[in-house]
PDB file of C-alpha atoms in Angstrom:
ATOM      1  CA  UNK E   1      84.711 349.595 321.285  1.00  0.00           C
ATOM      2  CA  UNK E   2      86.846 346.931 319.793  1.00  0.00           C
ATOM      3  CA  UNK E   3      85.259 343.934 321.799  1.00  0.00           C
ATOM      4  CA  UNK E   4      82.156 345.358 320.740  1.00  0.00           C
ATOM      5  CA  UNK E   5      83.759 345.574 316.987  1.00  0.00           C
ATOM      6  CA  UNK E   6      84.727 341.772 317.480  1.00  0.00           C
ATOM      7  CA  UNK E   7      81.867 340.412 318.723  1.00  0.00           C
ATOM      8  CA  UNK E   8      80.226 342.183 315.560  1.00  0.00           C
ATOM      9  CA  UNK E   9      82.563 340.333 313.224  1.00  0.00           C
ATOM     10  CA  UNK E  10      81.982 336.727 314.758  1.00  0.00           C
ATOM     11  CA  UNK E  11      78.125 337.183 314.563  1.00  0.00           C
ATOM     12  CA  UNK E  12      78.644 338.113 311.022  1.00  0.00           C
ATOM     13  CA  UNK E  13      81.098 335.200 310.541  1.00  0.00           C
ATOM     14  CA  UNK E  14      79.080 332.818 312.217  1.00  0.00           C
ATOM     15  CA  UNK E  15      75.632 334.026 310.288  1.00  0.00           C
ATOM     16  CA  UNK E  16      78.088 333.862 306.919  1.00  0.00           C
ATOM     17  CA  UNK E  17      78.439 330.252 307.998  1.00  0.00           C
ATOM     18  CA  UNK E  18      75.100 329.457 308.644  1.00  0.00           C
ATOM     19  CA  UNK E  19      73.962 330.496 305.326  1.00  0.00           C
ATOM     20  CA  UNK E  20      76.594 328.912 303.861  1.00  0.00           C
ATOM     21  CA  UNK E  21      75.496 325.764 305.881  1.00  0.00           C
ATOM     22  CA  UNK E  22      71.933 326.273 305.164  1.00  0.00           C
ATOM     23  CA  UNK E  23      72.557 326.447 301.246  1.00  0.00           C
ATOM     24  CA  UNK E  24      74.528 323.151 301.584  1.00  0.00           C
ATOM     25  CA  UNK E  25      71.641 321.233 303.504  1.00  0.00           C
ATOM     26  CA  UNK E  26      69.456 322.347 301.058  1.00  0.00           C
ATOM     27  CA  UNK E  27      71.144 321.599 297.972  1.00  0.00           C
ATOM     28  CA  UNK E  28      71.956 317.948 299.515  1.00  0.00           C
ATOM     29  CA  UNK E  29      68.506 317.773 300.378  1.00  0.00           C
ATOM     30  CA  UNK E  30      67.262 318.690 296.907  1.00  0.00           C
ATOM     31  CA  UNK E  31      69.742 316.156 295.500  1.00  0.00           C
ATOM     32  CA  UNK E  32      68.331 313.442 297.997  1.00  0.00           C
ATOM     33  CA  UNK E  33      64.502 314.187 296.791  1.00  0.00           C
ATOM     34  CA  UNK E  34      65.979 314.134 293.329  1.00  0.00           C
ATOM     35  CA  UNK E  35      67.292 310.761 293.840  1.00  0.00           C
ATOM     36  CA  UNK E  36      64.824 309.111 295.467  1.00  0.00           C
ATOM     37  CA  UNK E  37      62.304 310.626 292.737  1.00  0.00           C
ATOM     38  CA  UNK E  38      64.406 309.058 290.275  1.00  0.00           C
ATOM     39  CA  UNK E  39      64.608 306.062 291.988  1.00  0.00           C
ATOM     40  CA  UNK E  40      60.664 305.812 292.555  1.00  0.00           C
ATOM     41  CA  UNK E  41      60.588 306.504 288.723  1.00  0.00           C
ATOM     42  CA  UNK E  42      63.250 303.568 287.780  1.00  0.00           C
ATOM     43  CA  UNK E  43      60.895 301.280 289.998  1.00  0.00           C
ATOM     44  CA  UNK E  44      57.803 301.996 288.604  1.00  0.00           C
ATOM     45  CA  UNK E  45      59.458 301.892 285.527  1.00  0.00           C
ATOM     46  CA  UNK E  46      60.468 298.707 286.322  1.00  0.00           C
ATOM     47  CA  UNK E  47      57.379 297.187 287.309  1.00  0.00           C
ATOM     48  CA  UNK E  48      55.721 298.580 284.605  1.00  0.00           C
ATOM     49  CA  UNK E  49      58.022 297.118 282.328  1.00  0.00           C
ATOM     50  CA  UNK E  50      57.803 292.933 284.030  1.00  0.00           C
ATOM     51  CA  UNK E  51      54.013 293.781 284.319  1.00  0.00           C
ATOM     52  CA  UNK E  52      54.064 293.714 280.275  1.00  0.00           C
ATOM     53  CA  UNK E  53      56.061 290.275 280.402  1.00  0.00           C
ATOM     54  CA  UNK E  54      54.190 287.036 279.590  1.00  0.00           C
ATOM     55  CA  UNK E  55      56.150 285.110 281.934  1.00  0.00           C
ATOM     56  CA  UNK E  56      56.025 285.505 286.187  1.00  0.00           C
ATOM     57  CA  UNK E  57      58.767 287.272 286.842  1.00  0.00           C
ATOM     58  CA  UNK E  58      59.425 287.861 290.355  1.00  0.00           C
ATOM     59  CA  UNK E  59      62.435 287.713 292.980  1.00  0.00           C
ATOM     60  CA  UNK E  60      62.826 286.672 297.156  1.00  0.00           C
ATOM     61  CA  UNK E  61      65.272 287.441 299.693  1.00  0.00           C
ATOM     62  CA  UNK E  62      67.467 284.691 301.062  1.00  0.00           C
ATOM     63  CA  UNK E  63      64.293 283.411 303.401  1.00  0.00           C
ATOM     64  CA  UNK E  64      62.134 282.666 300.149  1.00  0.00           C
ATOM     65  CA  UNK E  65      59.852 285.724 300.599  1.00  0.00           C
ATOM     66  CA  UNK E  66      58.823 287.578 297.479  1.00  0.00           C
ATOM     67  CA  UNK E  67      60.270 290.623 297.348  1.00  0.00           C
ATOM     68  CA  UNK E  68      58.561 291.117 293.910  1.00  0.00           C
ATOM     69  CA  UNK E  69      55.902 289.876 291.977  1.00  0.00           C
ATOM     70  CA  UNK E  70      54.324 290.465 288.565  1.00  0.00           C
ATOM     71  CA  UNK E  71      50.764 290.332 286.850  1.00  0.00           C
ATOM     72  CA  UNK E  72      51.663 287.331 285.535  1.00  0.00           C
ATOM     73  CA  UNK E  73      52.534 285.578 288.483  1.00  0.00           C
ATOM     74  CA  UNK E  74      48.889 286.729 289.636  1.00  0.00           C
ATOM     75  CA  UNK E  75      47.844 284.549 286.482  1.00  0.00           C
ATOM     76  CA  UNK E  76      50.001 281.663 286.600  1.00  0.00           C
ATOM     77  CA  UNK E  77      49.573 281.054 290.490  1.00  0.00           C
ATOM     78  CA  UNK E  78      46.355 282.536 291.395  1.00  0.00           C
ATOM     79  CA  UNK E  79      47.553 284.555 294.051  1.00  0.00           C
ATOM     80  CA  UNK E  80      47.460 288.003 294.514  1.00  0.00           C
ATOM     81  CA  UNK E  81      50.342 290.353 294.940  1.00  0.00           C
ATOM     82  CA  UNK E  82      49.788 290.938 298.755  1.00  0.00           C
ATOM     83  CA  UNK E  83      48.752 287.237 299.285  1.00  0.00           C
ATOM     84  CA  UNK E  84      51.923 286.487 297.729  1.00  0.00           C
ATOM     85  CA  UNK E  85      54.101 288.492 299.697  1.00  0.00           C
ATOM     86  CA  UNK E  86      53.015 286.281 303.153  1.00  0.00           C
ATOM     87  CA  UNK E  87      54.411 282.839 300.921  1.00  0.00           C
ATOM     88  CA  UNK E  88      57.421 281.547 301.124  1.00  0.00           C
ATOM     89  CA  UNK E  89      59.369 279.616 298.011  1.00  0.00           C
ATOM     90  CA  UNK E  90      62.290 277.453 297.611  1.00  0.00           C
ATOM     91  CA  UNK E  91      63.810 277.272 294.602  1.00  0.00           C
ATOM     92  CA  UNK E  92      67.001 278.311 296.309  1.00  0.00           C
ATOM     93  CA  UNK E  93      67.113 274.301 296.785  1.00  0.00           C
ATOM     94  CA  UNK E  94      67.618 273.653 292.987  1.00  0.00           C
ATOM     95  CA  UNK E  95      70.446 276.337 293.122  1.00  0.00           C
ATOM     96  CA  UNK E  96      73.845 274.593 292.740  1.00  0.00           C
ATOM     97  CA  UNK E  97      77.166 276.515 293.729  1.00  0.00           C
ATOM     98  CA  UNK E  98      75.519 279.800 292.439  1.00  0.00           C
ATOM     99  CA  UNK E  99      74.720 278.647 288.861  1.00  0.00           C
ATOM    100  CA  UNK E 100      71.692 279.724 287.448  1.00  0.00           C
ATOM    101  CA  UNK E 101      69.599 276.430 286.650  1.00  0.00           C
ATOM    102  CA  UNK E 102      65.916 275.550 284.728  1.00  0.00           C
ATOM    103  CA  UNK E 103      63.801 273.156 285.611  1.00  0.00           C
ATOM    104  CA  UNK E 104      60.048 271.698 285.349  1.00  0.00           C
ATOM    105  CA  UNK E 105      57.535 270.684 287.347  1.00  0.00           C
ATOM    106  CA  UNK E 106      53.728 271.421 288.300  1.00  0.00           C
ATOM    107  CA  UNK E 107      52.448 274.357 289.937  1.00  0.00           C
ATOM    108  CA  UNK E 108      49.708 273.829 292.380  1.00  0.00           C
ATOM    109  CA  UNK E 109      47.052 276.816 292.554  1.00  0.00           C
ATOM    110  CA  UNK E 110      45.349 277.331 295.698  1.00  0.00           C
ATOM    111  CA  UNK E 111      41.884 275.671 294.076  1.00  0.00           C
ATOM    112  CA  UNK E 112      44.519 272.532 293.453  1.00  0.00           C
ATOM    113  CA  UNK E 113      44.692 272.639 289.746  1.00  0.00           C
ATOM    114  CA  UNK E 114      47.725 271.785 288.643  1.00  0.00           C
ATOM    115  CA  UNK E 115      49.492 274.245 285.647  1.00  0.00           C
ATOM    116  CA  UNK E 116      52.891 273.524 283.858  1.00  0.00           C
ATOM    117  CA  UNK E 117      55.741 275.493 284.152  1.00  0.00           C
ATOM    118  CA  UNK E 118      59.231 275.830 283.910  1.00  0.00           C
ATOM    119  CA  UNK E 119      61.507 278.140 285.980  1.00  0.00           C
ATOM    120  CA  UNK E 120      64.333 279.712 285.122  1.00  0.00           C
ATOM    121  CA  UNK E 121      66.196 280.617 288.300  1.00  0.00           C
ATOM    122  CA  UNK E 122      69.182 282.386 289.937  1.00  0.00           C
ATOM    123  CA  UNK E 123      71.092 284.591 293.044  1.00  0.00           C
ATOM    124  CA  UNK E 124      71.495 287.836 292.835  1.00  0.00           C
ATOM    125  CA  UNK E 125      74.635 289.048 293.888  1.00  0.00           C
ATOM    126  CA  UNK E 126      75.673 292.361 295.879  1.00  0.00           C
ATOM    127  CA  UNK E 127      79.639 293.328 296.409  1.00  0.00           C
ATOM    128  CA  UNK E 128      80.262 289.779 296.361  1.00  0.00           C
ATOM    129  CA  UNK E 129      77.530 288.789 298.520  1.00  0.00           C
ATOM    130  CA  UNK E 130      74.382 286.572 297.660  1.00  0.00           C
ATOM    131  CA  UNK E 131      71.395 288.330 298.734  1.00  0.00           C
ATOM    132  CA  UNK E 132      68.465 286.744 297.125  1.00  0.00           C
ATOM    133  CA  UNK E 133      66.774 285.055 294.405  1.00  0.00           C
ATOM    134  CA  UNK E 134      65.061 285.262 290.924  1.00  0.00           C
ATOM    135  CA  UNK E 135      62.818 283.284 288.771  1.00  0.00           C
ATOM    136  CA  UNK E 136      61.070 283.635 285.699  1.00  0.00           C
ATOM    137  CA  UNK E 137      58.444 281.074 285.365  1.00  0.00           C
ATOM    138  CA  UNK E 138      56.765 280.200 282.176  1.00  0.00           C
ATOM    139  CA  UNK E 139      53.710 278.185 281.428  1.00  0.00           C
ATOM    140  CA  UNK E 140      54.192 275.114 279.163  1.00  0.00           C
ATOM    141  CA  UNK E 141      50.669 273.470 279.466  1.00  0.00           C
ATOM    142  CA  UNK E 142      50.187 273.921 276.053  1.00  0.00           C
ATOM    143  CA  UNK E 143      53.648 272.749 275.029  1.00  0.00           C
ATOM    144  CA  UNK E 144      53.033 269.592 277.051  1.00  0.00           C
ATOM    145  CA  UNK E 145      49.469 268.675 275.618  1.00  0.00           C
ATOM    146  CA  UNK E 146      51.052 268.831 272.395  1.00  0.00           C
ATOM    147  CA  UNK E 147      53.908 266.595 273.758  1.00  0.00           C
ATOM    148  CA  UNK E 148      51.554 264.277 274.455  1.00  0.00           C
ATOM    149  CA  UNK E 149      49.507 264.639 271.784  1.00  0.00           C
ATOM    150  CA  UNK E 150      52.401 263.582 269.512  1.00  0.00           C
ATOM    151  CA  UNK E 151      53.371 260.883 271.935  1.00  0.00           C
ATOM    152  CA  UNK E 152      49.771 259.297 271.437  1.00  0.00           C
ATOM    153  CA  UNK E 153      50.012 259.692 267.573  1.00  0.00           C
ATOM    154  CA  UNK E 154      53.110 257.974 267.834  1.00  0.00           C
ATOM    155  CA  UNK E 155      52.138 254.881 269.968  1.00  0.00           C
ATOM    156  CA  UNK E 156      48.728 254.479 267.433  1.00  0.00           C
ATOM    157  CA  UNK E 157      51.009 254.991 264.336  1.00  0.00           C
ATOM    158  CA  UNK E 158      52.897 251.944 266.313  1.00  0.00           C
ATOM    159  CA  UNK E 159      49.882 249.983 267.127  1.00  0.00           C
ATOM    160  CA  UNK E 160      48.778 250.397 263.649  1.00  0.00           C
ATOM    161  CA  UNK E 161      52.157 249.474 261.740  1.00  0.00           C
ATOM    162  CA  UNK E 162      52.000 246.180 264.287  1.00  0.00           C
ATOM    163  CA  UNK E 163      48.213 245.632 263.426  1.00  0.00           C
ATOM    164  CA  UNK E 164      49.477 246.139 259.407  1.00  0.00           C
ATOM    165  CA  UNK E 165      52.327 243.690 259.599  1.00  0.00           C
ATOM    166  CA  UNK E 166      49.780 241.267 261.830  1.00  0.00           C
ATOM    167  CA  UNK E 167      47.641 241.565 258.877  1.00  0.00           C
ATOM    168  CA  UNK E 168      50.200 240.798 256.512  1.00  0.00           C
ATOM    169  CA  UNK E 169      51.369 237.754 258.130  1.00  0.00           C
ATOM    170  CA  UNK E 170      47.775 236.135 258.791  1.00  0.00           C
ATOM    171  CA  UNK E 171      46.920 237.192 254.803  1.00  0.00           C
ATOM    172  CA  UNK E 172      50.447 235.215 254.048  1.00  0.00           C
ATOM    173  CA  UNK E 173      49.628 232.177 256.438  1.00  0.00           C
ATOM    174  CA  UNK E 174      45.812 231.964 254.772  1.00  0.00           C
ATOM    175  CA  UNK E 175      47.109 231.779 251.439  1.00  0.00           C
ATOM    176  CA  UNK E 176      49.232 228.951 252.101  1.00  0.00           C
ATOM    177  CA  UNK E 177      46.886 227.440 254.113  1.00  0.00           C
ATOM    178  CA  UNK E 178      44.336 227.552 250.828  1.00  0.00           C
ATOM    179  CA  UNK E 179      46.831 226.410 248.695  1.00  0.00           C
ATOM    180  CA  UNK E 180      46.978 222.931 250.792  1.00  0.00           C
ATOM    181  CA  UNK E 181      43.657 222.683 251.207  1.00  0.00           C
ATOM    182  CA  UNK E 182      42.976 223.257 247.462  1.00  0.00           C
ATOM    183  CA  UNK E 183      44.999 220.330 247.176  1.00  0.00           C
ATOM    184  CA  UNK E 184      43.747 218.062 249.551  1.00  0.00           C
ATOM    185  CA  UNK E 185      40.206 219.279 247.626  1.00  0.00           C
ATOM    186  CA  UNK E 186      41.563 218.271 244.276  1.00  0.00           C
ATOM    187  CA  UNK E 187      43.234 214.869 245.879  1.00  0.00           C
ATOM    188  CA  UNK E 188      39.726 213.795 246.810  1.00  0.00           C
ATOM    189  CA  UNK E 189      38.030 215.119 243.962  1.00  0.00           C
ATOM    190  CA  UNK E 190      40.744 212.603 241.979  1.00  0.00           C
ATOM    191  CA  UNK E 191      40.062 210.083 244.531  1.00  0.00           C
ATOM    192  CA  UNK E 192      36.440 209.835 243.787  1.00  0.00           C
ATOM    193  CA  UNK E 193      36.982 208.861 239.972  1.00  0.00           C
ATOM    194  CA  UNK E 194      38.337 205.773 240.808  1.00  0.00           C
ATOM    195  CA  UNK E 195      35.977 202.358 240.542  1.00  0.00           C
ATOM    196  CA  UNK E 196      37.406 201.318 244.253  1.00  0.00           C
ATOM    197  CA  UNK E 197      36.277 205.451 245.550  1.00  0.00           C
ATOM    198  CA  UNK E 198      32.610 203.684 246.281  1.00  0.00           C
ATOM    199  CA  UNK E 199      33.458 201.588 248.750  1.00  0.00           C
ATOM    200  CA  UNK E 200      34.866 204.675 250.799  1.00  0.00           C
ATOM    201  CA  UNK E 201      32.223 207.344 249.721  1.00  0.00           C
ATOM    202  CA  UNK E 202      31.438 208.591 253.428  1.00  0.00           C
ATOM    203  CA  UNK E 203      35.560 208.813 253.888  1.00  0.00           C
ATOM    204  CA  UNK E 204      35.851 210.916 251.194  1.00  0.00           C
ATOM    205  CA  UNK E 205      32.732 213.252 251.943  1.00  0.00           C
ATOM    206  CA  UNK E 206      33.943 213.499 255.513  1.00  0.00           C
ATOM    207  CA  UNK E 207      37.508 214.675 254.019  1.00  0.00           C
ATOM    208  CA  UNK E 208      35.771 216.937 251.436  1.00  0.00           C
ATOM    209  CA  UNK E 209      33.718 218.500 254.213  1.00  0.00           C
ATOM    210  CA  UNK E 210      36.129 218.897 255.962  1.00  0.00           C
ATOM    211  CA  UNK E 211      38.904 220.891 253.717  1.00  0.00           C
ATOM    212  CA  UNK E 212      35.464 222.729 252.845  1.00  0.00           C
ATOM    213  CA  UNK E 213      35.388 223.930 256.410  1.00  0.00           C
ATOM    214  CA  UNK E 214      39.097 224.925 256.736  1.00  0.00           C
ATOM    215  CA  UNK E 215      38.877 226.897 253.982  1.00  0.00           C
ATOM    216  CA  UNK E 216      36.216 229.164 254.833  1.00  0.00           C
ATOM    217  CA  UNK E 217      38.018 229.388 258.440  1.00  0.00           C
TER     218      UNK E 217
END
């Protein structure tokens, strides 16, 4: 009667314990679902939130695979989110001693045109530890055309302020130039007053003719 009594108590005990074990699974799995919920949420949130961004936003792990990519970068690059994931990047190059760094160059689209951009680009840290990389890439076609839109009005305004001064020297130079021909005009006109100016008529018409020409040159 009292092993039958105490084997009665340790299958209560041990059912108590189940339960008890049973409530404490299920809480920490409710907790678990709860957090990876939330976390689901956070990420969509996430995206959500970079998919709004004009700029490609995106980050890699430390072999240059994306390990995100926004609707931008679909725009800038021409690639597709799942093409994307199968490239490989490496701005991790231009990374110097962990510093975050910016640079330009020219993207090249998989139909070869070439787009603009500048990156903005840095490692993401975990307990210490470098585990990846992030860029934010924006496109600065339009800032360059105008770049070099101002650079051409510049060189013209140059060409033209050379072209003005040219003008004004060759105006200066033709006015002198008239001012000794008007007197070699007048010294011949003088000339041909004289009685002696017969005897040298076809010298002084070849002079004449000859200032004449010079000063409609």
């Amino acid at each position: 009667r009292n092993l039958a009594t105490g084997v009665l108590l340790v299958a209560l005990v041990g059912v108590c314990w189940l339960l008890v074990l049973q409530r404490r699974v299920g809480r920490q799995r409710r907790l678990i679902e709860q957090q990876i919920k939330e976390e689901n949420y956070q990420r969509r949130r996430y995206q959500d939130l970079v998919d709004q961004a004009r700029e490609f936003i995106f980050t890699i792990d430390l072999d240059g695979r994306f390990t995100s990519f926004n609707k931008s970068g679909e725009r800038m690059t021409g690639l597709s989110r799942e093409e994307a994931l199968t490239k490989t990047v490496y701005i991790t190059r231009r990374l110097n001693n962990g510093k975050s760094v910016t640079f330009e160059y020219q993207l090249i689209r998989p139909d070869g045109t070439l787009l603009d951009v500048e990156t903005s680009a840095g490692f993401i840290y975990r307990e210490g530890e470098i585990v990846g990389g992030y860029g934010i890439m924006r496109d600065i076609s339009q800032r360059k055309q105008v770049e070099a839109e101002r650079r051409a009005l510049e060189l013209r305004s140059q060409q033209s302020q050379k072209l003005e001064a040219l003008g004004n020297l060759s105006s200066g130079i033709a006015h002198d130039f008239n001012n000794v021909l008007a007197a070699i005009s007048g010294a011949v006109d003088v000339s041909r007053l004289e009685e002696s100016a017969s005897q040298h008529k076809e010298l002084f018409d070849q002079i004449g003719a000859a200032a004449g020409r010079a000063k409609d040159l």
